[in-house]
mmCIF file of C-alpha atoms in Angstrom:
data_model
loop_
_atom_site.group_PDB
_atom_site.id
_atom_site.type_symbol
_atom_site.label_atom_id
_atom_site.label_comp_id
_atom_site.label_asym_id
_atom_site.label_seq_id
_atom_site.Cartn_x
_atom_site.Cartn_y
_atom_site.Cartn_z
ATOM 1 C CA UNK A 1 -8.756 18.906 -7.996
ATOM 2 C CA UNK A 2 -12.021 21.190 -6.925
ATOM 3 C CA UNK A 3 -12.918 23.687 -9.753
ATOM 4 C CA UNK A 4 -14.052 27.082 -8.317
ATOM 5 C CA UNK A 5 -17.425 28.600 -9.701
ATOM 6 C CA UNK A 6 -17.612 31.897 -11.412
ATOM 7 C CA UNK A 7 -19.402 34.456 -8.874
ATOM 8 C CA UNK A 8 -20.558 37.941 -10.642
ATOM 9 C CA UNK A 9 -19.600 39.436 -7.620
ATOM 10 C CA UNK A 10 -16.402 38.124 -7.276
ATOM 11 C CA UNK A 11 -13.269 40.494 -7.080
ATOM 12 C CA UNK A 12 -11.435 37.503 -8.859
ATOM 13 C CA UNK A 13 -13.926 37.406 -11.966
ATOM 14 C CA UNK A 14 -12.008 35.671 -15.161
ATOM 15 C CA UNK A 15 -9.137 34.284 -13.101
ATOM 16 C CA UNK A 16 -8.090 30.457 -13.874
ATOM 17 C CA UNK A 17 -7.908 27.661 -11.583
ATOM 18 C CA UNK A 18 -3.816 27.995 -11.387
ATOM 19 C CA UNK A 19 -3.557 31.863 -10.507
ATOM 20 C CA UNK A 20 -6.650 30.857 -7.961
ATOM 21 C CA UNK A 21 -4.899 28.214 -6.216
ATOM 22 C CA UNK A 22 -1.593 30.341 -6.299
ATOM 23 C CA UNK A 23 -3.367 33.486 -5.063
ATOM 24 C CA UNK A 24 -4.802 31.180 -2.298
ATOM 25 C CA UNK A 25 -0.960 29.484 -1.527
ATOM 26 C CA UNK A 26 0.516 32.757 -0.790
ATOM 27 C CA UNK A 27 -3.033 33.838 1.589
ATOM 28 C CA UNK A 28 -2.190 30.913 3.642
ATOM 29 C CA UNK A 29 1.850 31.419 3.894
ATOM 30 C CA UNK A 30 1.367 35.117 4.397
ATOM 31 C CA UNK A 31 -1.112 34.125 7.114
ATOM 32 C CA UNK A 32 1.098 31.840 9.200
ATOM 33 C CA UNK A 33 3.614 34.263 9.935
ATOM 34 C CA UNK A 34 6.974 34.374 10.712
ATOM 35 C CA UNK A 35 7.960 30.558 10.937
ATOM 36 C CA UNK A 36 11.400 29.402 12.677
ATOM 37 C CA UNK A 37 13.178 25.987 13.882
ATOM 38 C CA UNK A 38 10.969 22.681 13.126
ATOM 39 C CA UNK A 39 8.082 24.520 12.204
ATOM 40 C CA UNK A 40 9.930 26.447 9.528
ATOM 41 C CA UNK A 41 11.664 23.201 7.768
ATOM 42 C CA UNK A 42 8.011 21.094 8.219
ATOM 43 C CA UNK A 43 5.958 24.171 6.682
ATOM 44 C CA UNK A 44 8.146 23.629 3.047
ATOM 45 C CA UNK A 45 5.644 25.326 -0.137
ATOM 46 C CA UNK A 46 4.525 21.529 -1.046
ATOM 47 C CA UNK A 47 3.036 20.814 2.978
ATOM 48 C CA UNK A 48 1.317 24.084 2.636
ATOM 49 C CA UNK A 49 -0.231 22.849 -0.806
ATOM 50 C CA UNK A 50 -1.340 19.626 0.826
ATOM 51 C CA UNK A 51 -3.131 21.331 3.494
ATOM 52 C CA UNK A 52 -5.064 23.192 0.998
ATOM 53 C CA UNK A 53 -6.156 20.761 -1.105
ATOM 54 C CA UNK A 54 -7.064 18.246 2.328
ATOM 55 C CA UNK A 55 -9.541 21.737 2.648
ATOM 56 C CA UNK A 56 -10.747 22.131 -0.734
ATOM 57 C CA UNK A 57 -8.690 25.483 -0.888
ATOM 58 C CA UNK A 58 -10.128 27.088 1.669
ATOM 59 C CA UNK A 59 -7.582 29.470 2.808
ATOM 60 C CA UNK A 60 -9.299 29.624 7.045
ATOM 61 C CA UNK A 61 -9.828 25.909 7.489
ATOM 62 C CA UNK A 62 -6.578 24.905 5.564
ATOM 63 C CA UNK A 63 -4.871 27.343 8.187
ATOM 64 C CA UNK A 64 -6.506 26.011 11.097
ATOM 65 C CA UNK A 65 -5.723 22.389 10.128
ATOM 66 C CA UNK A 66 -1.918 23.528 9.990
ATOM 67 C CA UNK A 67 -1.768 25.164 12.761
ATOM 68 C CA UNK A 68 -3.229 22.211 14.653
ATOM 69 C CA UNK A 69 -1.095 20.037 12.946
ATOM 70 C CA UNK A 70 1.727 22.485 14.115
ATOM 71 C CA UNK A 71 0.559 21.814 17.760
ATOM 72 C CA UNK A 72 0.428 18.381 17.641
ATOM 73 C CA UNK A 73 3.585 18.123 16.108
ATOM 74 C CA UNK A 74 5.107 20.310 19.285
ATOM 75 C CA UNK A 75 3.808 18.027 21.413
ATOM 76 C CA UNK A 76 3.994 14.655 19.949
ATOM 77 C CA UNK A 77 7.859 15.404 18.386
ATOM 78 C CA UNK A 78 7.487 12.376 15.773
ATOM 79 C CA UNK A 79 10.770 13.621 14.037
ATOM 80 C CA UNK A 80 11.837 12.990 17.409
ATOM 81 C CA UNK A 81 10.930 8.770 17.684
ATOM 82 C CA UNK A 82 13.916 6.521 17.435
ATOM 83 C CA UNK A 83 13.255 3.048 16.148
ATOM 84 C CA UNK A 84 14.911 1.617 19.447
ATOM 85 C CA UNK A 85 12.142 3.157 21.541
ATOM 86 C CA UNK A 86 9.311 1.259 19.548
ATOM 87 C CA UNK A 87 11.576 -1.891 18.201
ATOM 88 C CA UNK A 88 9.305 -4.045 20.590
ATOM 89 C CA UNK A 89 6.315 -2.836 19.139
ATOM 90 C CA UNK A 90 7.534 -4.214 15.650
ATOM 91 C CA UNK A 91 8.882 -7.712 15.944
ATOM 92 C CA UNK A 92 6.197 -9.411 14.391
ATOM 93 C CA UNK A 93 6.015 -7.146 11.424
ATOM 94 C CA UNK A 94 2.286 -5.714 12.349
ATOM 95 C CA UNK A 95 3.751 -2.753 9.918
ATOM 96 C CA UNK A 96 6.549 -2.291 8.161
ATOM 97 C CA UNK A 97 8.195 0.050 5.326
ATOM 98 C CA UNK A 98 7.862 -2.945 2.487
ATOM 99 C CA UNK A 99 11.244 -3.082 0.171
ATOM 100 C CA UNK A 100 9.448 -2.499 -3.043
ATOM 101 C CA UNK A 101 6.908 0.888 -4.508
ATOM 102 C CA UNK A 102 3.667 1.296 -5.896
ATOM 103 C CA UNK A 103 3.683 1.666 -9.982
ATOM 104 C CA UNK A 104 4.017 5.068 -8.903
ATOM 105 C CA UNK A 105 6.757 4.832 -7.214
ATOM 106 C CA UNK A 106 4.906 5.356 -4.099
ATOM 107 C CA UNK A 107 6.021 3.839 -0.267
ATOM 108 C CA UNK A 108 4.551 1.005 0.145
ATOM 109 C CA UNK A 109 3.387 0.644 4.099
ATOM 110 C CA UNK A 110 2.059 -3.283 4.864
ATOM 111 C CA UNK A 111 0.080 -3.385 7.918
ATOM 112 C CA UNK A 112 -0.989 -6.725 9.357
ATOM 113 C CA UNK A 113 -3.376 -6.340 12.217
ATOM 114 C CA UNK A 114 -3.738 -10.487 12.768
ATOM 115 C CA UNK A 115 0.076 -9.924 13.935
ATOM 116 C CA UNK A 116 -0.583 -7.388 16.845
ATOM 117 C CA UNK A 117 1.376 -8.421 19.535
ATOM 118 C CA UNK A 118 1.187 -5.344 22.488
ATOM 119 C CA UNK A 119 -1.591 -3.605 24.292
ATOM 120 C CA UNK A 120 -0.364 -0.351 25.100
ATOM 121 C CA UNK A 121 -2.651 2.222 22.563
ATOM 122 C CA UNK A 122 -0.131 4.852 23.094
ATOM 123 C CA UNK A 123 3.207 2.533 21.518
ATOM 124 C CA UNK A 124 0.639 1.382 18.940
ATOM 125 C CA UNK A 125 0.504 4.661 17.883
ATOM 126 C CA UNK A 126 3.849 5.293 18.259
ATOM 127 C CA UNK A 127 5.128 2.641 16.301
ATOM 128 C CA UNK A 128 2.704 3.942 13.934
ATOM 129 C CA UNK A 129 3.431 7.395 13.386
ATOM 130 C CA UNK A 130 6.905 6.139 13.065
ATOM 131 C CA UNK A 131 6.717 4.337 10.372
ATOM 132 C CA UNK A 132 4.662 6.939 8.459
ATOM 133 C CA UNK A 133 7.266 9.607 8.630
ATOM 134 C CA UNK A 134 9.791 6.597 7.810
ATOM 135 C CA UNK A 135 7.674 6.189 4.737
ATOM 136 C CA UNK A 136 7.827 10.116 4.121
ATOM 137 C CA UNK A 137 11.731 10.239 4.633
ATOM 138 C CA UNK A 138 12.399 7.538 1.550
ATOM 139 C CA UNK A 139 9.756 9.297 -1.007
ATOM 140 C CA UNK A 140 10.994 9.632 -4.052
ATOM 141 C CA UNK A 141 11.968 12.866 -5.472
ATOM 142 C CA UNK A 142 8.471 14.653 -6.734
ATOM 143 C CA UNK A 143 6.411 11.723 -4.669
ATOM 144 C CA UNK A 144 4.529 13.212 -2.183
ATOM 145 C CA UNK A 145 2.423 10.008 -1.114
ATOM 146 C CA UNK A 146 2.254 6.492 0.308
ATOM 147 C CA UNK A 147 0.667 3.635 -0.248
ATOM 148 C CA UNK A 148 -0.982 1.326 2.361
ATOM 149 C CA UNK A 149 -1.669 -2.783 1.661
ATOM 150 C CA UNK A 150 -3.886 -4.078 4.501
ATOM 151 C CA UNK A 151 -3.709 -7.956 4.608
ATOM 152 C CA UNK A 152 -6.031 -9.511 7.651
ATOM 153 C CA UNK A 153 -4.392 -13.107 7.841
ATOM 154 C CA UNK A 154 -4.572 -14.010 11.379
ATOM 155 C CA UNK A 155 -7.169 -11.526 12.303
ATOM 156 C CA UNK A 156 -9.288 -12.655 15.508
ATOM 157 C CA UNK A 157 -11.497 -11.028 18.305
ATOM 158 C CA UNK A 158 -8.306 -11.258 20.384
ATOM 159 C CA UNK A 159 -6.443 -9.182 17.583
ATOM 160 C CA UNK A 160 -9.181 -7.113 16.303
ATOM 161 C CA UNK A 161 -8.254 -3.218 16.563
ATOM 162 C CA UNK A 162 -9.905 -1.835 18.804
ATOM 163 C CA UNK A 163 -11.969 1.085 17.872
ATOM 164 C CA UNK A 164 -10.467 3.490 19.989
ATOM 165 C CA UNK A 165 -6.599 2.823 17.798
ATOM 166 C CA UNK A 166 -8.837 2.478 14.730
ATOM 167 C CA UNK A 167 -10.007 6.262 15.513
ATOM 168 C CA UNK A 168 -6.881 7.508 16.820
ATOM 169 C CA UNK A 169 -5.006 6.244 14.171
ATOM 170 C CA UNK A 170 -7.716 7.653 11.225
ATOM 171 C CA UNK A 171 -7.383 11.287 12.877
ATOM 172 C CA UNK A 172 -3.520 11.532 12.675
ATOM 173 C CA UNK A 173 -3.600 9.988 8.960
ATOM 174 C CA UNK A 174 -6.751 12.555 8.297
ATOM 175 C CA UNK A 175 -5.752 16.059 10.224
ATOM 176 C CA UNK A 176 -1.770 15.362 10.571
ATOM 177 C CA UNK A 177 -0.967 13.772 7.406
ATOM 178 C CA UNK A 178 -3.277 14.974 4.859
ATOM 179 C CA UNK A 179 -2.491 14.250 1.184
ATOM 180 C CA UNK A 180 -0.279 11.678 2.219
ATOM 181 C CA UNK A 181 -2.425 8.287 1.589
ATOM 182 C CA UNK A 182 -2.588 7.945 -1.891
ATOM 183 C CA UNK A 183 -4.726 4.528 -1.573
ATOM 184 C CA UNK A 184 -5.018 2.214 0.500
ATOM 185 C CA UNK A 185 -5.473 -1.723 -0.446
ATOM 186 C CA UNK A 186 -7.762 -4.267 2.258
ATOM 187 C CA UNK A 187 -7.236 -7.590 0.928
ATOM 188 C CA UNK A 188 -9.769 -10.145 1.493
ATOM 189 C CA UNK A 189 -10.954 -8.414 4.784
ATOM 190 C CA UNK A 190 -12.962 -11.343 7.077
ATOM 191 C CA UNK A 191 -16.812 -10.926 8.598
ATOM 192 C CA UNK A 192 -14.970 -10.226 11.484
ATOM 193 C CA UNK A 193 -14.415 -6.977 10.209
ATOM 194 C CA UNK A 194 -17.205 -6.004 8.305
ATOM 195 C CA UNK A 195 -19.044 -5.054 12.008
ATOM 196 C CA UNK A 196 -15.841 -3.066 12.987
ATOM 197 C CA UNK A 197 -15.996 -1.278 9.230
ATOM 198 C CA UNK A 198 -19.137 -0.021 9.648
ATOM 199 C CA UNK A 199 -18.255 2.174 12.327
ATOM 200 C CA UNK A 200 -14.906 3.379 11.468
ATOM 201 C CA UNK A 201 -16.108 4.469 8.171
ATOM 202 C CA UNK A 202 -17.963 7.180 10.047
ATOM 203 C CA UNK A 203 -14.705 8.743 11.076
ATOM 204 C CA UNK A 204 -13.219 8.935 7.550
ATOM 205 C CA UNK A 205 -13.629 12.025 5.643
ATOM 206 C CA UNK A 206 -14.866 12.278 2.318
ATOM 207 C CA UNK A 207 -11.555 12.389 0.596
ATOM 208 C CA UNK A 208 -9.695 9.551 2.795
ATOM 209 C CA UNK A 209 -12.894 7.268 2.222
ATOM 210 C CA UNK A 210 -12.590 7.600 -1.465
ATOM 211 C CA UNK A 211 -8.855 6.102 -1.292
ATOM 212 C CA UNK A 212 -9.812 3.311 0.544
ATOM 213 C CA UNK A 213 -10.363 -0.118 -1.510
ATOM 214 C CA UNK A 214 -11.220 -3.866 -0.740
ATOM 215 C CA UNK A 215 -9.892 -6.204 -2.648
ATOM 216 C CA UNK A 216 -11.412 -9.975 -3.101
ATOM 217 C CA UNK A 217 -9.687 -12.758 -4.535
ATOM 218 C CA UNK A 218 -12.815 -14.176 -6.284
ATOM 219 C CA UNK A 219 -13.863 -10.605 -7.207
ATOM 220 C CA UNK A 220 -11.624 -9.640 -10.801
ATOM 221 C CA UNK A 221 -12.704 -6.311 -10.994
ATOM 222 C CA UNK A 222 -11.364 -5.321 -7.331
ATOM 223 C CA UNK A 223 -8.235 -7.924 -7.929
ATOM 224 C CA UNK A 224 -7.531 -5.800 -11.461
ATOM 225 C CA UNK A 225 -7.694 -2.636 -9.613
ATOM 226 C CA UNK A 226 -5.277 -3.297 -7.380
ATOM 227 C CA UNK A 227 -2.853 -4.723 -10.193
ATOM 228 C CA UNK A 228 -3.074 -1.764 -11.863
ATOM 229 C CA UNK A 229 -1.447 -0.030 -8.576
ATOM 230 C CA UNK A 230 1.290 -2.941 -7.767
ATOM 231 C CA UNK A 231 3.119 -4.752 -10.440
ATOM 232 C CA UNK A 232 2.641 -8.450 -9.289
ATOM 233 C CA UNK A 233 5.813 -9.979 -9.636
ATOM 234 C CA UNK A 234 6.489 -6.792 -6.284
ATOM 235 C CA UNK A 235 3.369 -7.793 -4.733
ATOM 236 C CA UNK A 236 3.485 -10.611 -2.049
ATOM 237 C CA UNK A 237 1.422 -13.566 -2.305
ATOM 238 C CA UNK A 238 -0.728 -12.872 0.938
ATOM 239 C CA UNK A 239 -2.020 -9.667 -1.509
ATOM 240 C CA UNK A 240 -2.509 -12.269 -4.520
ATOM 241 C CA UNK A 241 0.843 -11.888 -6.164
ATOM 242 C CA UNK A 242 3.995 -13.536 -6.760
ATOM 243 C CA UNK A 243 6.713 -12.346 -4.199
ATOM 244 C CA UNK A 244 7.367 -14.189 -0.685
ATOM 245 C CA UNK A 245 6.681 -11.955 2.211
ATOM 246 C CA UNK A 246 9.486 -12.333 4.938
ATOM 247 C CA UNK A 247 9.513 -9.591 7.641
ATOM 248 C CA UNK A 248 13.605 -9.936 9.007
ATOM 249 C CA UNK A 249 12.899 -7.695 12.055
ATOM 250 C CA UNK A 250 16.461 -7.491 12.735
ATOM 251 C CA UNK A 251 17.399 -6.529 9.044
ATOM 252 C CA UNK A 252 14.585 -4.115 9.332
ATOM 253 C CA UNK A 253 15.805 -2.989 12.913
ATOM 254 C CA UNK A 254 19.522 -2.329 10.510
ATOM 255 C CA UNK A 255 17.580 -0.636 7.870
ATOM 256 C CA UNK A 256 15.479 1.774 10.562
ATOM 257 C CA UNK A 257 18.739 2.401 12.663
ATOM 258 C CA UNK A 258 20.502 3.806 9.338
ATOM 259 C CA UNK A 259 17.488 5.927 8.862
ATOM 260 C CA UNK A 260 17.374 7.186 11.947
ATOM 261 C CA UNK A 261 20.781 9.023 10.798
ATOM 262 C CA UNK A 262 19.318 10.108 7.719
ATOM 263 C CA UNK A 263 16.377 11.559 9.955
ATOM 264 C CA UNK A 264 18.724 13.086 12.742
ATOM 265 C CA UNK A 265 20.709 14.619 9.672
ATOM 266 C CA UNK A 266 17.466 16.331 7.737
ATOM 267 C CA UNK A 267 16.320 18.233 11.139
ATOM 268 C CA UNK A 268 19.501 19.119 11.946
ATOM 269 C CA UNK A 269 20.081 16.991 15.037
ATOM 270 C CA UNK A 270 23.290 15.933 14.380
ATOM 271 C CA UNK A 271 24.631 19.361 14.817
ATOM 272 C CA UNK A 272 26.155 21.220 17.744
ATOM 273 C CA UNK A 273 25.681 24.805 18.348
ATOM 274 C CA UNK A 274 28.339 27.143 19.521
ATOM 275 C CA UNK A 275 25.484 28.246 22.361
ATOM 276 C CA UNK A 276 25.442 24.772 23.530
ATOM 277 C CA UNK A 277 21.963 23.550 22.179
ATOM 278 C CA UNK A 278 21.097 20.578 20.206
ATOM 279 C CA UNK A 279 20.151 21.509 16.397
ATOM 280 C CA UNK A 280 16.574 21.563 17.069
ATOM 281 C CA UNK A 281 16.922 24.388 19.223
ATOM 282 C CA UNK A 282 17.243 26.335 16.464
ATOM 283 C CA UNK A 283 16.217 27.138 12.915
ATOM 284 C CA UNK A 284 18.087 24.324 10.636
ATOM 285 C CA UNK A 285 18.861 24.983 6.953
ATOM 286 C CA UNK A 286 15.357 24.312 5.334
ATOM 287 C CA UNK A 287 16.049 21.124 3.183
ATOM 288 C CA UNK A 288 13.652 18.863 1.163
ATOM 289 C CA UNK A 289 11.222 16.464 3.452
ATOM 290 C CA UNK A 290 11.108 13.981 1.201
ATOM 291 C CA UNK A 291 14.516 12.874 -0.209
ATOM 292 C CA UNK A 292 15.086 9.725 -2.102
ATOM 293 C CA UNK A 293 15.650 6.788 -0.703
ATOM 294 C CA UNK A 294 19.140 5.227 -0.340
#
């Protein structure tokens, strides 16, 4: 949390962190305007919190990120991706929603990048974004984050990321998704990747950079950090605990087609209007982004 300085000039002289930050909140939603339909249910008082704190508080940037964000959003229509349209993209489990949570009852999000298995950028990214506002939709009530565990088995030149995804994928987590990585585990990355690390760390900010860890077998200081996050009896053995990873991609397929429901349902996409448009034609009944999970 960033701690404002006293100014003598300051209109705000004396005033605490909290009536600061609250003063700031209600800058930025007076700022945006009148909000309706997607934009509206997306822009709840918690996104509008994240946003500030991804800009230190700064009322101009923080509205300039959301409004981008906004764009994007208009354009890219993630609420909009069915997991039929990217099912291809996720039969070897290269990322999945795992079935257990963080201590703090955090998604968990396991990406494997040894198990790519497409070339097409654009469904890589798809599949992606996906599965991050999969991750969003079964938060826990009060949980605003997610939790990523990298694990590089398999990883070759021929499955390397390319630094192009590696970007793309870094500037949607970073401008579209702020606040939402609360850490983010690589296990026992190889040399392989140390090259490829050194320029993707450029395109990290100073906050995302700071929730990135690697973890080491042979190192107990990075091994005890991450057991402090994952209770290891949860944690699969390919991340150095005790559980068998088994990615079922058509009992995941069952478990994404049920939440597609619970998605269509929360924008309002299962309903009909009288004037013959879809429910995202129109401004739904604001309800909570992050409901818990089934």
């Amino acid at each position: 949390m960033m701690f404002f300085r006293k100014s003598t000039t300051s209109p705000h002289d004396g005033e605490s962190l909290e009536l600061q930050q609250e003063r700031k909140f209600n800058e930025l939603k007076a700022s945006l305007g009148p909000l309706s339909g997607r934009n509206l249910q997306f822009c709840t008082d918690a996104c509008l919190k994240r946003y500030l704190e991804a800009r230190s508080w700064n009322v101009d940037k923080s509205k300039k990120m959301l409004e981008e964000t906004l764009r994007w959003r208009t354009s890219f229509k993630p609420e909009e991706i069915r997991w039929h349209e990217i099912a291809d993209e996720g039969e070897t489990g290269k990322v999945f929603r795992a079935n257990f949570r963080d201590r703090q009852g955090r998604s968990v999000l396991i990406l494997r990048p040894g198990m790519q298995n497409t070339t097409s950028l654009d469904n890589n990214i798809k599949h992606l974004v996906y599965l991050i506002e999969n991750a969003i939709l079964n938060l826990q009530d009060g949980q605003e984050q997610m939790a990523w565990l990298i694990d590089f088995t398999g990883l070759s030149l021929s499955t390397n990321v390319s630094i192009k995804s590696a970007k793309d994928t870094v500037n949607i987590l970073q401008n579209h998704y702020p606040e939402r990585l609360g850490i983010a585990f690589l296990y026992s990355p190889p040399r392989i990747f140390e090259a490829f690390w050194k320029v993707v760390k450029y395109f990290l900010d100073p906050k995302t950079f700071q929730k990135v860890k690697f973890v080491y077998p042979k190192n107990k200081e990075s091994v005890e950090l991450m057991r402090s996050y994952f209770d290891v009896d949860n944690l699969p053995t390919e991340f150095g605990g005790k559980a068998t990873l088994e990615y079922d991609h058509v009992e995941f397929s069952r478990q994404m087609a049920l939440d597609d429901v619970k998605s269509a349902k929360l924008w309002g996409f299962d309903k009909k209007q009288s004037n013959g448009f879809g429910g995202a034609e129109v401004a739904p009944e604001p309800e909570c982004l992050a409901p818990s999970a089934s």
